[in-house]
């Protein structure tokens, strides 16, 4: 088989994502491999595109090998999830910035739920691609269709997160507002990529078939969008400073009944209980006696 237009796209992806992979690795090492940073997912995305393109180029010599097409389809299915998770990671970093500055971030459970939905979507997409070896149908199955629906749900969730963080724009530290710019540019491009996959999965349009459809449509609605998202996010990432992941815990104060909120950037502690503690006389006796007297002291303190 001779090299055609679609093989040319695979060559382009290998040329683009090979150096981008090293940039993503450097970004992950520079900012940290924590999932909240989002850079880790660009590594996964670049690997998926390089491996998938390599498998499709191998069909030049083995055009009848269905496993190569399936491997390429699986790697293609992996494309949306890392990009969406990367956007969630960037928004999570912006949320960390809000936490460090004001101590009033969005609940982390929201980020986790949307991430889990995205992971379920990619699992269903992989299962769908591996259970159907009919290349003529474009490897579309019920599982892959459900996966696409979950991708749409995830995208809507990320859009909601973006709007919530955008409302707290004034609470973000200086220099971290660029994260919102990266996500704001990426979300419409990811939506175009999602629309392409939806038409391909549900529209039964031959021009959108990933194996035998119009290659120019694939290039304009899928390949270029992914490249722009990666370039924008990594490009803005190069301008960001290394910042610690803000962690906070809320604990009830044993002595004063106040809540103690500990931030990495500073600690707020209730001082009332400490002062009362210092005024208490020293108690003698065994552990049980001390425990009883401690309870009595606590009751007296609360009455004051």
Short mmCIF file of C-alpha atoms in Angstrom, two decimals:
data_model
loop_
_atom_site.label_atom_id
_atom_site.label_comp_id
_atom_site.label_asym_id
_atom_site.label_seq_id
_atom_site.Cartn_x
_atom_site.Cartn_y
_atom_site.Cartn_z
CA UNK A 1 0.00 0.00 0.00
CA UNK A 2 1.29 3.46 -0.88
CA UNK A 3 1.36 6.32 1.60
CA UNK A 4 -1.84 8.38 1.28
CA UNK A 5 -3.31 11.56 2.77
CA UNK A 6 -4.33 9.86 6.03
CA UNK A 7 -0.86 8.40 6.47
CA UNK A 8 0.48 11.91 5.96
CA UNK A 9 -1.54 13.08 8.98
CA UNK A 10 0.03 10.29 11.04
CA UNK A 11 3.48 11.45 9.95
CA UNK A 12 2.54 15.02 10.91
CA UNK A 13 1.41 13.90 14.36
CA UNK A 14 4.64 12.02 15.00
CA UNK A 15 6.68 15.04 13.92
CA UNK A 16 4.65 17.39 16.14
CA UNK A 17 4.12 15.29 19.26
CA UNK A 18 7.60 13.75 19.56
CA UNK A 19 9.26 17.03 20.68
CA UNK A 20 6.06 18.05 22.46
CA UNK A 21 6.34 14.91 24.58
CA UNK A 22 9.72 16.06 25.90
CA UNK A 23 8.29 19.51 26.61
CA UNK A 24 5.39 17.94 28.52
CA UNK A 25 7.85 15.80 30.50
CA UNK A 26 9.88 18.88 31.39
CA UNK A 27 6.71 20.72 32.44
CA UNK A 28 5.68 17.82 34.65
CA UNK A 29 9.10 17.67 36.31
CA UNK A 30 9.23 21.46 36.63
CA UNK A 31 5.78 21.96 38.14
CA UNK A 32 5.38 18.51 39.71
CA UNK A 33 3.73 15.29 38.64
CA UNK A 34 0.72 15.92 40.85
CA UNK A 35 -2.56 15.33 39.04
CA UNK A 36 -3.80 18.76 40.03
CA UNK A 37 -1.19 20.37 37.81
CA UNK A 38 -2.58 18.79 34.61
CA UNK A 39 0.79 18.47 32.85
CA UNK A 40 0.89 14.71 33.38
CA UNK A 41 -2.08 14.26 31.04
CA UNK A 42 -0.29 15.98 28.18
CA UNK A 43 2.37 13.27 28.47
CA UNK A 44 -0.33 10.60 28.11
CA UNK A 45 -1.88 12.43 25.18
CA UNK A 46 1.41 12.75 23.29
CA UNK A 47 2.22 9.08 23.89
CA UNK A 48 -1.23 8.04 22.64
CA UNK A 49 -0.85 10.10 19.49
CA UNK A 50 2.69 8.86 18.75
CA UNK A 51 1.80 5.20 19.30
CA UNK A 52 -1.48 5.49 17.39
CA UNK A 53 0.15 7.20 14.43
CA UNK A 54 2.90 4.59 14.42
CA UNK A 55 0.33 1.80 14.28
CA UNK A 56 -1.49 3.45 11.39
CA UNK A 57 1.75 3.96 9.47
CA UNK A 58 2.42 0.24 9.92
CA UNK A 59 -0.69 -0.46 7.81
CA UNK A 60 1.34 0.66 4.78
CA UNK A 61 3.14 -2.70 4.94
CA UNK A 62 0.31 -4.66 6.62
CA UNK A 63 -2.94 -3.24 5.15
CA UNK A 64 -5.01 -6.31 6.06
CA UNK A 65 -3.95 -6.44 9.72
CA UNK A 66 -7.08 -5.47 11.66
CA UNK A 67 -5.18 -5.31 14.96
CA UNK A 68 -3.21 -2.29 13.74
CA UNK A 69 -6.43 -0.42 12.96
CA UNK A 70 -7.87 -1.40 16.35
CA UNK A 71 -4.73 -0.18 18.14
CA UNK A 72 -4.93 3.08 16.19
CA UNK A 73 -8.63 3.44 17.09
CA UNK A 74 -7.89 2.83 20.78
CA UNK A 75 -5.17 5.49 20.80
CA UNK A 76 -7.52 7.85 18.98
CA UNK A 77 -10.18 7.22 21.63
CA UNK A 78 -7.64 8.15 24.30
CA UNK A 79 -7.30 11.64 22.85
CA UNK A 80 -10.30 13.38 24.40
CA UNK A 81 -9.86 12.15 27.96
CA UNK A 82 -6.30 13.48 28.59
CA UNK A 83 -7.21 16.87 27.13
CA UNK A 84 -10.33 17.16 29.29
CA UNK A 85 -8.46 15.94 32.38
CA UNK A 86 -5.68 18.43 31.64
CA UNK A 87 -8.23 21.26 31.63
CA UNK A 88 -9.58 19.98 34.94
CA UNK A 89 -6.02 19.95 36.27
CA UNK A 90 -5.43 23.55 35.21
CA UNK A 91 -8.69 24.64 36.84
CA UNK A 92 -7.68 22.72 39.96
CA UNK A 93 -4.43 24.67 40.06
CA UNK A 94 -6.43 27.91 39.79
CA UNK A 95 -8.59 26.63 42.63
CA UNK A 96 -5.44 26.01 44.69
CA UNK A 97 -4.49 29.62 44.03
CA UNK A 98 -7.86 30.75 45.38
CA UNK A 99 -7.29 28.60 48.45
CA UNK A 100 -3.89 30.10 49.13
CA UNK A 101 -5.14 33.66 48.72
CA UNK A 102 -8.58 33.59 50.35
CA UNK A 103 -9.04 30.16 51.92
CA UNK A 104 -12.42 29.83 50.15
CA UNK A 105 -11.91 27.45 47.20
CA UNK A 106 -14.41 25.32 45.35
CA UNK A 107 -14.99 21.88 46.90
CA UNK A 108 -12.48 19.37 45.56
CA UNK A 109 -15.20 16.74 45.24
CA UNK A 110 -16.51 18.56 42.14
CA UNK A 111 -13.19 18.12 40.34
CA UNK A 112 -12.99 14.46 41.35
CA UNK A 113 -16.50 13.58 40.16
CA UNK A 114 -15.95 15.12 36.72
CA UNK A 115 -12.58 13.37 36.43
CA UNK A 116 -14.16 10.01 37.27
CA UNK A 117 -16.81 10.48 34.57
CA UNK A 118 -14.06 11.20 32.05
CA UNK A 119 -12.19 8.04 33.08
CA UNK A 120 -15.35 5.95 32.69
CA UNK A 121 -15.84 7.47 29.23
CA UNK A 122 -12.36 6.53 28.06
CA UNK A 123 -12.74 2.98 29.43
CA UNK A 124 -16.00 2.50 27.51
CA UNK A 125 -14.40 3.92 24.36
CA UNK A 126 -11.50 1.49 24.62
CA UNK A 127 -13.83 -1.45 25.25
CA UNK A 128 -15.95 -0.42 22.28
CA UNK A 129 -12.94 -0.19 19.96
CA UNK A 130 -11.55 -3.56 21.02
CA UNK A 131 -14.79 -5.54 20.85
CA UNK A 132 -15.59 -4.66 17.23
CA UNK A 133 -13.17 -5.67 14.50
CA UNK A 134 -15.42 -4.47 11.65
CA UNK A 135 -13.20 -1.80 10.14
CA UNK A 136 -15.82 -0.93 7.52
CA UNK A 137 -18.17 0.34 10.25
CA UNK A 138 -15.44 2.52 11.69
CA UNK A 139 -15.21 0.42 14.89
CA UNK A 140 -18.38 2.04 16.30
CA UNK A 141 -20.14 0.09 19.07
CA UNK A 142 -22.73 0.71 21.77
CA UNK A 143 -19.96 1.09 24.35
CA UNK A 144 -18.20 3.73 22.30
CA UNK A 145 -21.46 5.65 21.85
CA UNK A 146 -22.08 5.66 25.61
CA UNK A 147 -18.50 6.80 26.05
CA UNK A 148 -19.12 9.73 23.71
CA UNK A 149 -22.20 10.75 25.71
CA UNK A 150 -20.13 10.69 28.90
CA UNK A 151 -17.48 12.80 27.18
CA UNK A 152 -20.16 15.39 26.44
CA UNK A 153 -21.32 15.29 30.07
CA UNK A 154 -17.72 15.76 31.16
CA UNK A 155 -17.24 18.71 28.82
CA UNK A 156 -20.36 20.37 30.21
CA UNK A 157 -19.03 19.75 33.72
CA UNK A 158 -15.67 21.32 32.88
CA UNK A 159 -17.47 24.32 31.36
CA UNK A 160 -19.40 24.71 34.60
CA UNK A 161 -16.17 24.51 36.60
CA UNK A 162 -14.60 27.11 34.34
CA UNK A 163 -17.50 29.52 34.91
CA UNK A 164 -17.39 28.97 38.68
CA UNK A 165 -13.66 29.64 38.84
CA UNK A 166 -14.10 32.62 36.51
CA UNK A 167 -16.54 34.15 39.00
CA UNK A 168 -13.73 34.01 41.57
CA UNK A 169 -11.24 35.61 39.21
CA UNK A 170 -10.37 38.35 41.72
CA UNK A 171 -9.40 35.70 44.28
CA UNK A 172 -6.71 34.14 42.06
CA UNK A 173 -3.08 35.02 42.70
CA UNK A 174 -1.18 37.25 40.30
CA UNK A 175 0.23 35.30 37.37
CA UNK A 176 -2.24 32.42 37.70
CA UNK A 177 -5.05 34.07 35.73
CA UNK A 178 -3.45 32.73 32.54
CA UNK A 179 -4.78 29.31 33.50
CA UNK A 180 -8.29 30.55 32.77
CA UNK A 181 -7.12 31.87 29.41
CA UNK A 182 -5.71 28.44 28.50
CA UNK A 183 -8.90 26.62 29.49
CA UNK A 184 -11.09 29.28 27.85
CA UNK A 185 -9.31 28.78 24.52
CA UNK A 186 -9.22 24.99 24.85
CA UNK A 187 -12.88 24.29 25.65
CA UNK A 188 -14.35 25.49 22.29
CA UNK A 189 -11.69 23.54 20.39
CA UNK A 190 -12.39 20.40 22.41
CA UNK A 191 -16.10 20.89 21.65
CA UNK A 192 -15.37 20.93 17.90
CA UNK A 193 -13.37 17.72 18.35
CA UNK A 194 -16.29 16.26 20.29
CA UNK A 195 -18.80 17.24 17.60
CA UNK A 196 -16.66 15.48 15.01
CA UNK A 197 -16.71 12.28 17.07
CA UNK A 198 -20.46 12.57 17.67
CA UNK A 199 -21.22 12.89 13.96
CA UNK A 200 -18.91 9.97 13.29
CA UNK A 201 -20.53 7.81 16.01
CA UNK A 202 -24.21 8.76 15.72
CA UNK A 203 -24.67 10.48 12.38
CA UNK A 204 -23.61 7.55 10.19
CA UNK A 205 -22.02 10.03 7.78
CA UNK A 206 -19.48 8.31 5.56
CA UNK A 207 -17.44 11.52 5.31
CA UNK A 208 -16.83 11.39 9.08
CA UNK A 209 -15.77 7.74 9.20
CA UNK A 210 -12.42 7.64 11.02
CA UNK A 211 -11.08 4.87 8.79
CA UNK A 212 -12.43 5.69 5.33
CA UNK A 213 -13.98 9.16 5.66
CA UNK A 214 -12.91 12.57 4.38
CA UNK A 215 -9.37 13.16 5.62
CA UNK A 216 -9.59 16.95 5.32
CA UNK A 217 -12.60 17.00 7.65
CA UNK A 218 -10.64 14.89 10.13
CA UNK A 219 -7.68 17.25 9.85
CA UNK A 220 -9.75 20.43 10.31
CA UNK A 221 -12.17 19.21 13.01
CA UNK A 222 -9.95 16.86 15.00
CA UNK A 223 -6.21 16.92 14.42
CA UNK A 224 -5.63 20.68 14.31
CA UNK A 225 -7.89 21.31 17.32
CA UNK A 226 -5.90 18.89 19.43
CA UNK A 227 -2.60 20.46 18.40
CA UNK A 228 -3.78 23.97 19.22
CA UNK A 229 -5.02 22.89 22.66
CA UNK A 230 -1.68 21.26 23.47
CA UNK A 231 0.34 24.23 22.19
CA UNK A 232 -1.79 26.80 24.05
CA UNK A 233 -1.76 24.98 27.38
CA UNK A 234 1.93 24.09 27.32
CA UNK A 235 2.83 27.54 26.00
CA UNK A 236 1.00 29.27 28.84
CA UNK A 237 2.44 26.71 31.25
CA UNK A 238 5.93 27.87 30.35
CA UNK A 239 5.08 31.33 31.70
CA UNK A 240 3.82 30.07 35.07
CA UNK A 241 5.84 30.00 38.26
CA UNK A 242 6.28 26.86 40.31
CA UNK A 243 3.81 26.96 43.19
CA UNK A 244 3.08 24.46 45.96
CA UNK A 245 -0.20 22.59 45.95
CA UNK A 246 -2.33 24.32 48.56
CA UNK A 247 -3.69 21.88 51.11
CA UNK A 248 -5.98 22.69 53.98
CA UNK A 249 -7.64 20.74 56.72
CA UNK A 250 -10.41 21.83 59.03
CA UNK A 251 -10.08 20.57 62.57
CA UNK A 252 -12.15 21.28 65.68
CA UNK A 253 -10.11 22.93 68.43
CA UNK A 254 -10.07 20.75 71.55
CA UNK A 255 -9.57 23.70 73.88
CA UNK A 256 -11.73 26.50 72.54
CA UNK A 257 -14.28 24.84 70.30
CA UNK A 258 -13.08 26.97 67.40
CA UNK A 259 -12.22 25.67 63.94
CA UNK A 260 -8.56 25.74 62.99
CA UNK A 261 -7.94 26.17 59.28
CA UNK A 262 -4.38 25.34 58.29
CA UNK A 263 -3.08 26.67 55.00
CA UNK A 264 0.29 26.13 53.42
CA UNK A 265 0.71 29.87 53.10
CA UNK A 266 -0.14 30.52 56.76
CA UNK A 267 -1.94 29.21 59.82
CA UNK A 268 -4.90 30.69 61.65
CA UNK A 269 -5.16 29.40 65.17
CA UNK A 270 -7.58 30.06 67.98
CA UNK A 271 -5.68 31.58 70.88
CA UNK A 272 -8.44 31.62 73.50
CA UNK A 273 -8.07 27.99 74.47
CA UNK A 274 -4.30 28.30 74.78
CA UNK A 275 -4.62 31.20 77.23
CA UNK A 276 -7.10 29.29 79.35
CA UNK A 277 -4.86 26.27 79.30
CA UNK A 278 -1.98 28.31 80.66
CA UNK A 279 -4.14 29.50 83.60
CA UNK A 280 -5.09 26.00 84.73
CA UNK A 281 -3.34 24.61 87.84
CA UNK A 282 -1.24 21.50 87.48
CA UNK A 283 -3.06 18.34 88.50
CA UNK A 284 -1.47 15.42 90.26
CA UNK A 285 -2.52 11.81 90.34
CA UNK A 286 -2.93 8.89 87.99
CA UNK A 287 -4.16 9.05 84.38
CA UNK A 288 -7.80 8.49 85.33
CA UNK A 289 -7.71 11.26 87.93
CA UNK A 290 -6.08 13.63 85.44
CA UNK A 291 -8.69 12.76 82.81
CA UNK A 292 -11.56 13.48 85.22
CA UNK A 293 -10.02 16.79 86.28
CA UNK A 294 -9.40 17.70 82.64
CA UNK A 295 -13.10 17.18 81.88
CA UNK A 296 -14.05 19.31 84.88
CA UNK A 297 -11.74 22.09 83.67
CA UNK A 298 -13.28 21.93 80.20
CA UNK A 299 -16.79 22.25 81.64
CA UNK A 300 -15.75 25.22 83.74
CA UNK A 301 -14.10 26.91 80.76
CA UNK A 302 -17.22 26.59 78.65
CA UNK A 303 -19.35 28.11 81.41
CA UNK A 304 -17.18 31.24 81.45
#
